[in-house]
Amino acid sequence: MVTVSVASGKGGAGKTSIAAALASFMTDKAGCQCVFADCDVDAANGAIALGSSVREREPYFSGPGFMIDADRCTGCGRCIRSCRFAAIRLSETGKFCTILPELCERCGVCADVCLEKAVVTCEKQAGELFVSDTPRGITLVHAELEPGEDTSGKLVRAVRERATRIASQADSGGKAGMDGQTHATILPAQSGKDDWHESLVVVDAPPGIGCPVIASLAGTDLVLLVVEASLSGIRDASRLVKLISSMGKKALAIVNKTGLDSRMDDSALDMLRESGIPLAGTIPFDTSLRREAGAGSAWIGIGGVAGTAIESALCAVSGVMTAMMHQKQNESGRNNEHEIRIAN
Amino acid sequence: MSGLRPTVIAVASGKGGTGKTTIAVHLALAAARSGDAILVDLDVEAPDVTGYFPEACEVYDADKTLSVTVSVPQVVEDRCTGCGRCARSCRFGAILAIGGVVTTDSRICKGCGRCVVNCPVNALTEVSVQVGTTSVRRAFLNRQSETSMVALTGTRFANHPEGTLSSSRVAGSVTLCLVEGKLAVGDIRATAVIEATKQRAAQMDAVFTIRDCPPGVSCPATHAVEGADYLVLVAEPTEFSLHDLDAAIRLAASLGIPTGVVVNKDGFGDADIDTLCARHGIPVIGRIAFTQARAASGAGASRWEGDMSVSATMIRILEHALKAADKGDASW
């Protein structure tokens, strides 16, 4: 299994569209078994980009939160003084305290300091995790977070884990050559696409550089950096580049929406050159791509200047990914031989 | 005197890249020409407001850039008995107690202090770690270049002491203060930086506070929007944006903040924002048409100054926001 994370720093740079295009390209043209992990759980658009029907769904709980039982609370204010996040207020009557869920970090210190045991835990469903089928045969793992819920980093990890499990089941199924126990979580068999035993996980990362982004980049083999050719796009991408290099990740870049301002096109390329990140290609700003992105075509086979630019960039990415897959396949081959020798 | 209440307007979106920062910048420009205004960048993972004001300089105060810190525990080895109560109390997995040896991870600690409260032998002290910075810059704007908000100024500042208003003005020009929060690269404590930035902005006591919020609907977005009097959600007519706007509207409803939607890049796609808004009972309070020229100038983070249709739209949005914020509830 090889994992590539598509990230950009800035929102709206084209991450989801490019991630969907990459997964589709690797499925259609390189014959890979592909799992798409939509880790932008705040704004999950992978299902729109790829078109999908839900196969499995399960509730997601992020862990208990806290609330104050107004009947027990005496309004002494110990909890208010203990809370470092200013998330507890005294009611207008001054008789009891309440926790503001939008500011609460759920640390639970209030429960420890309360003399009346008035702080109680409450758990509600924070979201839902889905495994979906797509017309191209890409398995989509995605999630919807309830608005206002925290711990999106934790949900990202849940999406990643599920995607990895599906991909590695496909890997071991392929290697052992047995497909008998096809659970719902195993990739659909793809006829004529048996040249790869290494499956591919494409991770669509959220914008920014914070906790859910770090969770989306951890353990990935390659980062595909999408740089929007705009001042904000370049600024945000350079912060992401610092994160990528601090995590010691290999990266490859696509510059998106070129041709609007040639100074920005140049400065995006300069930034990449200075960071030592190789360029896979550039995609011009073209309003017709907008229509294609929502239409489930995933930008493959759409032709035109932009369509050709996209496929040429993806071809370069595919070359790097294929080399990584070969390497992994060789490594696992050696491991197998080693195991056989030990077994004998 | 209720008209003098400072107003905080948050600009958010759900989906990234719909034009939050651009709209926040132009709302702040319009607001600055009518009263004293600050523009607060709460998108601390990707702060881009200052890119729109290349001429802005940092204020000369000694404390122009401040560290944002959280207090993380440190084990006092002599006192620690290795009982592990601290590790069991930590909800963030930042403390490990294995075989009587306690180790703390300052990178994932939220600084809640619960471990310190729970230690029976006072074996935990706290040290500060930096998670980001806040800074203040000033931009001087040409006063004459835009229509002023006559109607707005008339209704809202009829009795406003001139001294306060003029404090932000230099003859013939207007000052806009930019407050920026920035998360340290590699850190996960964005909410601590957002709260510190909100606090620093609140101390400035501006009549108008415009907040540029992060994308999404989870903790950073919630913290950035919390406490605002009015929420402007920026959407574009695409399927992606439509899906994410729905989540953002539900977030606004759960926080009980009056909300309006601005359709940016109008005509860029054909997703039906209006029907979604109507279904939720949220007004569409402004539209900015998509043009290649606006997209091109947006790429370079140039302000659309002199674009009269944009300035007029911004004034309408501000008027709507002020009216709704004064009522305390506009949409539900």
XYZ file of C-alpha atoms in Angstrom:
676
model
C 0.000 0.000 0.000
C 1.194 3.449 -0.945
C -0.400 6.582 0.539
C -0.406 10.039 -1.040
C -1.877 13.075 0.741
C -3.139 16.037 -1.269
C -2.833 19.294 0.679
C -2.647 23.011 -0.036
C -2.669 25.212 3.054
C -5.220 27.559 1.517
C -8.806 26.428 1.086
C -10.301 26.406 -2.389
C -6.949 25.815 -4.083
C -8.285 22.719 -5.836
C -7.256 19.930 -3.436
C -10.426 17.886 -3.682
C -10.735 18.152 -7.461
C -7.069 17.248 -7.952
C -7.238 14.406 -5.409
C -10.304 12.991 -7.188
C -8.563 13.383 -10.542
C -5.469 11.614 -9.226
C -7.456 8.671 -7.828
C -9.406 8.393 -11.091
C -6.267 8.616 -13.210
C -4.481 5.935 -11.171
C -7.560 3.684 -11.431
C -8.320 4.217 -15.122
C -4.844 4.586 -16.581
C -2.486 2.835 -14.146
C -4.880 0.052 -13.150
C -4.487 0.607 -9.398
C -6.891 -0.412 -6.704
C -7.651 2.900 -5.118
C -9.109 4.030 -1.804
C -10.003 7.708 -1.448
C -9.842 8.967 2.138
C -11.721 12.254 2.378
C -10.098 13.775 5.446
C -11.582 17.231 4.988
C -14.291 16.152 7.414
C -15.478 19.734 7.993
C -16.238 20.177 4.322
C -16.387 16.686 2.836
C -16.760 17.028 -0.918
C -15.120 13.819 -2.141
C -18.524 12.216 -2.585
C -19.604 15.056 -4.888
C -16.362 14.953 -6.894
C -16.395 11.176 -7.401
C -20.131 10.447 -7.311
C -20.930 7.767 -4.763
C -23.427 5.467 -3.136
C -23.057 4.693 0.533
C -22.213 1.053 1.287
C -21.645 1.209 5.036
C -22.239 3.847 7.654
C -21.431 3.992 11.311
C -21.895 6.625 14.001
C -18.850 8.507 15.262
C -18.465 9.472 18.893
C -15.685 11.820 19.871
C -15.764 11.068 23.597
C -17.853 12.545 26.377
C -18.351 16.220 26.975
C -19.394 17.897 30.217
C -22.419 19.762 31.474
C -23.487 21.158 34.824
C -26.548 19.909 36.660
C -28.195 23.204 37.649
C -30.086 21.556 40.519
C -26.919 20.420 42.238
C -24.783 23.462 41.413
C -24.511 26.054 44.192
C -22.841 28.646 41.971
C -19.665 28.664 44.093
C -17.559 29.355 40.987
C -14.708 26.909 41.671
C -15.204 25.454 38.191
C -15.099 28.923 36.627
C -11.758 29.639 38.305
C -10.339 26.259 37.304
C -11.303 26.539 33.618
C -8.410 27.789 31.488
C -10.635 28.273 28.452
C -13.191 30.693 29.938
C -15.854 28.185 28.950
C -17.925 28.371 32.157
C -20.165 31.282 33.086
C -22.348 32.060 36.057
C -26.032 32.267 35.172
C -27.677 35.681 35.216
C -29.360 34.838 38.501
C -25.972 33.915 39.970
C -27.408 30.659 41.260
C -25.659 28.141 39.013
C -22.916 27.790 36.412
C -23.199 26.664 32.781
C -20.632 25.317 30.342
C -20.461 26.922 26.910
C -19.977 23.917 24.629
C -18.469 26.069 21.849
C -15.550 27.055 24.087
C -15.224 23.875 26.170
C -12.124 21.773 25.395
C -13.563 18.821 27.348
C -10.601 18.535 29.679
C -12.783 17.770 32.700
C -10.909 19.805 35.295
C -14.253 21.338 36.359
C -15.527 17.896 37.333
C -12.485 17.390 39.573
C -12.808 20.655 41.463
C -16.603 20.634 41.914
C -17.508 19.957 45.550
C -21.143 19.121 44.743
C -20.466 16.612 41.954
C -22.643 18.820 39.750
C -20.481 18.356 36.631
C -21.751 15.366 34.691
C -20.557 13.828 31.447
C -22.753 13.746 28.381
C -22.094 12.000 25.133
C -23.748 12.675 21.828
C -23.025 11.501 18.335
C -20.428 13.827 16.813
C -20.673 12.624 13.250
C -20.880 9.698 10.913
C -18.308 7.631 9.017
C -19.133 6.238 5.570
C -17.656 3.724 3.163
C -19.031 4.311 -0.332
C -18.774 2.848 -3.809
C -18.045 5.067 -6.777
C -18.746 4.466 -10.484
C -15.010 4.101 -11.188
C -14.549 1.397 -8.573
C -12.652 3.673 -6.204
C -13.664 2.964 -2.615
C -14.472 6.208 -0.831
C -14.081 6.579 2.928
C -15.590 9.814 4.160
C -17.271 11.379 7.153
C -19.612 14.138 8.129
C -18.852 16.029 11.316
C -21.756 17.604 13.181
C -21.276 21.381 12.924
C -19.630 22.779 16.038
C -18.130 19.474 17.149
C -14.477 19.515 18.040
C -11.920 16.738 17.611
C -11.911 16.782 13.825
C -8.330 15.464 14.102
C -9.681 12.355 15.789
C -12.271 11.818 13.047
C -9.519 12.272 10.443
C -7.596 9.467 12.144
C -10.730 7.280 12.066
C -11.120 7.913 8.304
C -7.416 7.200 7.695
C -7.524 3.990 9.726
C -10.560 2.700 7.895
C -9.046 3.539 4.481
C -5.775 1.860 5.425
C -7.607 -1.244 6.628
C -9.538 -1.535 3.359
C -6.401 -1.005 1.279
C -4.311 -3.498 3.239
C -7.078 -6.094 3.060
C -6.978 -5.638 -0.689
C -3.185 -6.006 -0.607
C -3.181 -9.210 1.389
C -6.112 -10.558 -0.619
C -4.121 -9.894 -3.798
C -0.928 -11.468 -2.498
C -2.536 -14.591 -1.111
C -4.610 -14.874 -4.237
C -7.769 -15.623 -2.306
C -10.857 -13.595 -2.643
C -13.223 -16.051 -1.030
C -14.141 -14.035 2.007
C -15.212 -10.865 0.331
C -16.455 -8.712 3.149
C -18.195 -5.482 2.416
C -15.006 -3.693 3.385
C -12.852 -5.407 0.767
C -12.302 -3.599 -2.501
C -14.455 -4.775 -5.368
C -12.540 -7.171 -7.620
C -11.306 -5.384 -10.723
C -10.915 -7.623 -13.682
C -7.779 -7.153 -15.727
C -6.269 -4.922 -13.081
C -4.201 -7.496 -11.316
C -0.826 -6.087 -12.289
C -0.620 -4.188 -8.989
C -0.617 -5.894 -5.668
C 0.066 -2.607 -3.947
C -3.092 -0.597 -3.545
C -3.133 3.183 -3.396
C -4.686 5.422 -0.745
C -5.349 9.015 -1.821
C -5.890 11.305 1.177
C -7.741 14.584 0.618
C -6.421 16.777 3.451
C -8.274 19.737 4.959
C -7.022 23.317 4.503
C -4.677 24.911 7.029
C -1.675 23.473 8.850
C -3.276 22.473 12.160
C -4.292 19.322 13.934
C -6.463 17.664 11.220
C -3.804 18.468 8.575
C -1.044 16.898 10.651
C -3.309 13.851 11.128
C -3.800 13.737 7.326
C -0.065 13.887 6.569
C 1.181 11.521 9.288
C 2.323 8.187 7.895
C 1.867 9.206 4.263
C 4.480 8.242 1.629
C 4.151 11.360 -0.513
C 2.529 14.782 -0.224
C 1.036 16.272 -3.371
C 1.139 19.998 -2.686
C -1.462 22.056 -4.539
C -0.323 25.659 -4.807
C -2.929 28.174 -5.914
C -1.198 30.789 -8.074
C -2.331 33.669 -5.875
C -0.654 35.682 -3.127
C -2.711 33.968 -0.419
C -2.223 30.561 -2.034
C 1.567 30.959 -2.077
C 1.722 32.315 1.487
C -0.334 29.419 2.842
C 1.531 26.828 0.767
C 4.870 28.042 2.097
C 3.673 27.546 5.664
C 2.579 24.044 4.677
C 5.986 23.414 3.063
C 7.606 24.160 6.451
C 5.282 21.645 8.081
C 5.977 19.032 5.398
C 9.724 19.387 5.772
C 9.527 19.332 9.582
C 7.668 16.024 9.233
C 10.348 14.785 6.826
C 7.896 14.031 4.014
C 8.620 13.719 0.312
C 6.601 16.200 -1.733
C 5.646 16.985 -5.289
C 3.708 20.063 -6.409
C 1.014 21.137 -8.835
C 0.446 24.855 -9.382
C -3.263 25.456 -9.971
C -5.189 28.414 -11.463
C -2.273 29.863 -13.409
C -2.693 32.603 -16.014
C -4.656 35.062 -13.845
C -1.627 37.067 -12.744
C 1.749 36.200 -14.271
C 3.628 37.634 -11.257
C 1.876 35.094 -9.053
C 2.617 32.235 -11.481
C 6.311 33.146 -11.340
C 6.396 33.562 -7.606
C 4.684 30.180 -7.066
C 7.371 28.524 -9.183
C 10.107 30.473 -7.360
C 8.754 29.361 -3.997
C 8.803 25.714 -5.093
C 12.307 26.034 -6.522
C 13.576 27.561 -3.281
C 11.897 24.822 -1.246
C 13.358 22.125 -3.489
C 9.942 20.653 -4.262
C 9.735 19.227 -7.797
C 6.924 20.455 -10.040
C 4.580 17.892 -11.570
C 2.749 20.453 -13.667
C 0.614 23.564 -13.833
C -3.134 23.862 -14.449
C -4.524 27.056 -15.980
C -7.509 28.879 -14.469
C -10.396 27.870 -16.712
C -14.042 28.395 -15.816
C -15.038 25.269 -17.741
C -13.213 23.174 -15.091
C -15.763 24.434 -12.598
C -18.573 22.660 -14.455
C -16.556 19.465 -14.772
C -15.599 19.279 -11.078
C -19.150 18.709 -9.889
C -20.103 16.434 -12.759
C -18.337 13.281 -11.550
C -15.910 13.283 -14.502
C -13.119 13.973 -12.001
C -11.341 15.963 -14.735
C -10.233 12.850 -16.626
C -10.696 12.704 -20.396
C -12.243 16.171 -20.629
C -9.752 17.437 -23.233
C -8.983 21.073 -23.978
C -5.951 23.016 -22.809
C -6.793 22.610 -19.123
C -7.726 18.931 -19.483
C -4.428 18.182 -21.209
C -2.493 20.115 -18.561
C -4.225 18.126 -15.815
C -3.448 14.766 -17.383
C 0.149 15.687 -18.028
C 0.590 16.743 -14.384
C -1.097 13.550 -13.190
C 1.124 11.517 -15.481
C 4.169 12.955 -13.689
C 2.648 12.212 -10.265
C 1.743 8.724 -11.443
C 5.383 8.111 -12.438
C 6.550 8.903 -8.906
C 3.768 6.826 -7.323
C 4.456 3.853 -9.550
C 8.130 3.937 -8.615
C 7.112 3.923 -4.946
C 4.780 0.997 -5.526
C 7.504 -0.984 -7.281
C 9.816 -0.317 -4.382
C 7.220 -1.433 -1.821
C 6.330 -4.481 -3.865
C 10.001 -5.479 -4.025
C 10.389 -4.911 -0.296
C 7.350 -6.994 0.566
C 8.539 -9.645 -1.912
C 11.850 -9.836 -0.070
C 10.012 -10.035 3.255
C 7.913 -12.911 1.945
C 11.003 -14.816 0.814
C 12.542 -14.142 4.187
C 9.457 -15.478 5.965
C 9.417 -18.573 3.783
C 13.072 -19.226 4.576
C 12.387 -18.865 8.292
C 9.353 -21.139 8.034
C 11.442 -23.799 6.334
C -27.388 54.944 23.248
C -27.728 51.361 22.077
C -26.450 52.480 18.686
C -23.007 52.956 20.192
C -22.563 49.335 21.114
C -19.460 47.976 19.401
C -20.396 45.466 16.735
C -18.478 42.309 15.913
C -19.105 40.847 12.464
C -17.615 37.439 11.687
C -16.981 36.369 8.086
C -16.924 32.591 7.612
C -17.862 30.074 4.930
C -17.624 26.330 5.496
C -15.742 25.761 2.245
C -12.345 27.387 1.872
C -11.533 29.657 -1.048
C -15.012 31.113 -1.512
C -13.728 34.611 -0.789
C -13.976 35.006 2.995
C -10.808 37.070 3.286
C -11.657 39.222 0.263
C -15.132 39.991 1.631
C -13.779 40.605 5.154
C -11.172 43.016 3.762
C -13.758 44.994 1.800
C -16.267 45.047 4.655
C -13.510 46.404 6.904
C -12.605 49.060 4.321
C -16.225 50.174 4.182
C -16.527 50.108 7.976
C -13.289 52.039 8.484
C -14.645 54.903 6.409
C -17.651 55.247 8.735
C -16.216 54.664 12.157
C -13.162 53.221 13.728
C -12.706 49.669 12.626
C -10.364 46.762 13.094
C -9.921 43.735 10.905
C -9.008 40.603 12.838
C -7.436 37.617 11.083
C -8.577 34.533 12.994
C -7.633 32.115 10.204
C -4.523 31.469 12.276
C -3.391 28.435 10.267
C -3.427 30.406 7.024
C -3.554 34.139 7.857
C -3.740 36.128 4.622
C -5.308 39.486 5.515
C -1.972 41.310 5.666
C -1.300 40.299 2.059
C -4.059 42.737 1.033
C -2.297 45.597 2.834
C 1.324 45.541 1.682
C 1.666 49.162 2.855
C 0.620 48.385 6.429
C 3.325 48.674 9.036
C 3.578 47.178 12.469
C 2.653 49.533 15.268
C 5.551 51.035 17.109
C 4.555 49.813 20.576
C 7.152 47.610 22.205
C 4.563 44.862 22.425
C 3.489 44.886 18.774
C 4.031 41.145 18.379
C 3.054 39.071 21.375
C 3.616 35.401 22.027
C 0.628 33.177 22.616
C 1.544 30.573 25.177
C -0.050 27.675 26.993
C 1.080 26.318 30.343
C 2.231 22.730 30.150
C 3.174 20.471 33.055
C 6.691 19.509 34.022
C 7.439 16.679 36.421
C 9.423 17.464 39.571
C 11.275 14.171 39.763
C 12.068 14.366 43.500
C 8.429 14.615 44.462
C 6.792 12.337 41.869
C 5.761 8.956 43.273
C 4.778 7.628 39.841
C 1.193 6.973 40.960
C -0.110 7.831 37.469
C -3.141 9.883 38.548
C -2.018 12.681 36.208
C -1.888 10.330 33.216
C -5.328 8.912 34.008
C -6.833 12.387 34.341
C -5.458 13.683 31.020
C -8.081 13.638 28.270
C -5.559 14.420 25.539
C -3.089 11.573 25.989
C -0.331 14.042 26.805
C 0.974 12.171 29.858
C 2.328 8.651 30.007
C 2.973 6.817 33.278
C 4.722 3.532 32.677
C 6.381 1.578 35.460
C 6.259 4.529 37.810
C 7.945 6.851 35.310
C 5.901 9.842 34.197
C 6.582 11.558 30.858
C 4.696 14.546 29.469
C 4.304 15.547 25.822
C 4.227 19.329 25.605
C 3.317 19.266 21.909
C -0.149 17.800 22.408
C -0.924 19.214 25.876
C -3.819 21.695 25.782
C -2.677 23.335 28.991
C -5.895 22.672 30.897
C -4.095 22.099 34.206
C -6.185 19.093 35.165
C -3.087 16.976 35.892
C -1.794 19.644 38.270
C -5.116 19.664 40.143
C -5.047 15.873 40.395
C -1.473 15.371 41.583
C -1.639 14.399 45.285
C 1.982 15.373 46.000
C 2.351 18.642 44.022
C 4.882 17.043 41.715
C 3.815 18.987 38.618
C 4.877 22.542 37.914
C 3.933 24.461 34.789
C 6.048 26.096 32.127
C 4.951 28.223 29.166
C 5.359 27.022 25.604
C 4.760 29.271 22.638
C 2.025 28.119 20.260
C 1.754 31.217 18.085
C 1.762 35.002 17.974
C -0.581 37.958 17.711
C 0.397 41.204 16.032
C -1.136 44.573 15.211
C -0.480 46.597 12.065
C -1.875 49.873 10.791
C -2.932 50.620 7.251
C -3.628 54.178 6.103
C -6.399 54.391 3.541
C -7.343 57.142 1.183
C -10.552 58.606 2.541
C -11.891 60.082 -0.669
C -11.650 57.040 -2.867
C -14.882 55.431 -1.779
C -18.456 56.352 -1.123
C -18.879 56.902 2.565
C -21.618 55.221 4.475
C -23.736 58.310 4.874
C -26.936 56.519 5.763
C -25.169 54.248 8.186
C -23.190 57.014 9.819
C -26.333 59.084 10.097
C -28.390 56.508 11.926
C -25.715 54.944 14.028
C -23.416 57.727 15.021
C -25.770 60.654 15.405
C -24.751 61.032 19.034
C -21.311 59.580 18.797
C -18.652 61.690 20.508
C -16.512 62.972 17.687
C -13.345 62.385 19.687
C -13.655 58.620 19.569
C -14.402 58.596 15.893
C -11.560 60.845 14.926
C -9.061 58.920 16.993
C -8.494 56.641 14.058
C -8.249 59.422 11.484
C -5.369 61.403 10.160
C -6.343 64.402 8.021
C -7.632 63.164 4.683
C -7.021 59.524 5.434
C -8.481 56.712 7.449
C -6.653 54.155 9.542
C -7.564 50.512 9.614
C -5.993 48.379 12.317
C -5.136 44.820 11.372
C -4.899 42.289 14.169
C -3.372 38.990 13.138
C -3.174 35.655 14.932
C -0.635 33.151 13.635
C -0.270 29.534 14.671
C 3.311 28.244 14.958
C 4.052 25.738 12.181
C 3.712 22.190 13.502
C 1.526 23.177 16.453
C -2.003 21.862 16.911
C -3.352 24.433 19.376
C -5.068 26.765 16.912
C -7.915 27.518 19.315
C -5.515 28.959 21.914
C -4.178 31.383 19.287
C -7.693 32.275 18.137
C -8.853 33.056 21.673
C -5.733 35.144 22.380
C -6.291 37.085 19.150
C -9.956 37.688 20.003
C -8.897 39.007 23.390
C -6.289 41.329 21.927
C -8.856 42.640 19.448
C -11.443 43.193 22.188
C -8.986 45.357 24.137
C -8.804 47.741 21.190
C -12.401 48.739 21.775
C -13.239 49.471 18.139
C -16.726 50.404 17.012
C -16.533 47.845 14.204
C -14.686 44.573 14.486
C -14.579 42.454 11.347
C -13.296 38.913 11.882
C -11.873 36.788 9.073
C -12.588 33.228 10.255
C -11.047 29.885 9.247
C -12.880 27.505 6.913
C -14.725 24.465 8.223
C -17.273 23.948 10.969
C -15.212 22.397 13.765
C -13.233 23.844 16.673
C -11.249 26.636 14.961
C -14.290 27.952 13.076
C -16.506 27.688 16.159
C -14.042 29.605 18.333
C -13.584 32.267 15.662
C -17.323 32.834 15.240
C -18.194 32.632 18.946
C -19.120 35.955 20.518
C -19.846 37.701 17.204
C -22.987 39.820 16.886
C -23.521 38.906 13.276
C -22.228 36.233 10.934
C -21.634 36.747 7.216
C -21.303 33.425 5.389
C -19.574 33.653 2.029
C -20.648 31.083 -0.556
C -19.982 30.553 -4.248
C -22.520 28.938 -6.593
C -20.786 25.527 -6.782
C -21.914 22.117 -5.532
C -18.971 21.947 -3.114
C -19.806 25.305 -1.593
C -23.521 24.497 -1.383
C -22.783 21.356 0.642
C -20.429 23.160 3.012
C -22.685 26.206 3.378
C -25.423 23.948 4.696
C -23.104 22.805 7.521
C -22.030 26.391 8.220
C -25.657 27.526 8.486
C -26.346 24.718 10.954
C -23.316 25.816 12.997
C -24.634 29.384 13.055
C -28.038 28.135 14.197
C -26.496 26.111 17.018
C -24.598 29.207 18.185
C -27.696 31.397 17.817
C -25.917 34.130 15.844
C -27.992 36.095 13.305
C -26.670 35.237 9.860
C -26.743 36.403 6.264
C -25.205 34.899 3.134
C -23.095 36.697 0.543
C -22.921 34.997 -2.836
C -19.436 35.615 -4.172
C -18.374 34.723 -7.740
C -22.060 34.952 -8.689
C -22.511 33.356 -12.111
C -19.348 31.229 -11.751
C -21.404 28.049 -11.335
C -25.065 27.172 -11.240
C -25.556 25.653 -7.781
C -28.687 27.062 -6.191
C -27.579 28.972 -3.093
C -30.832 30.925 -2.883
C -33.062 27.891 -2.415
C -30.813 26.533 0.329
C -30.883 29.885 2.118
C -34.644 30.153 1.750
C -35.062 26.672 3.194
C -33.087 27.695 6.284
C -34.741 31.123 6.449
C -31.409 32.929 5.974
C -31.357 36.101 3.865
C -28.981 36.564 0.928
C -27.578 39.989 1.799
C -25.206 40.595 -1.080
C -23.913 39.337 -4.392
C -20.581 39.923 -6.088
C -20.633 38.910 -9.727
C -17.818 36.748 -11.066
C -15.668 38.526 -13.620
C -12.291 37.510 -14.989
C -10.960 40.933 -13.943
C -12.010 40.437 -10.306
C -10.531 36.931 -10.295
C -7.260 38.261 -11.697
C -6.971 41.096 -9.175
C -7.969 38.676 -6.398
C -5.051 36.415 -7.331
C -2.645 39.234 -6.545
C -4.599 40.148 -3.378
C -5.287 43.602 -4.825
C -8.165 45.440 -3.236
C -11.107 46.223 -5.488
C -10.924 49.910 -4.654
C -12.804 52.103 -7.037
C -15.111 49.165 -7.872
C -18.264 51.097 -6.997
C -20.567 48.138 -7.228
C -18.468 46.286 -4.643
C -18.367 49.266 -2.263
C -22.123 49.739 -2.538
C -22.670 46.046 -1.806
C -20.373 46.215 1.222
C -22.302 49.143 2.657
C -25.571 47.245 2.213
C -24.098 44.204 3.949
C -22.872 46.350 6.848
C -26.225 48.061 7.216
C -27.970 44.724 7.240
C -25.525 43.323 9.790
C -25.891 46.312 12.110
C -29.664 46.216 11.981
C -29.752 42.485 12.658
C -27.115 42.694 15.396
C -29.038 45.478 17.148
C -32.197 43.442 17.124
C -30.178 40.579 18.525
C -31.879 38.161 16.194
C -32.700 38.519 12.578
C -33.230 35.193 11.049
C -34.694 32.840 13.577
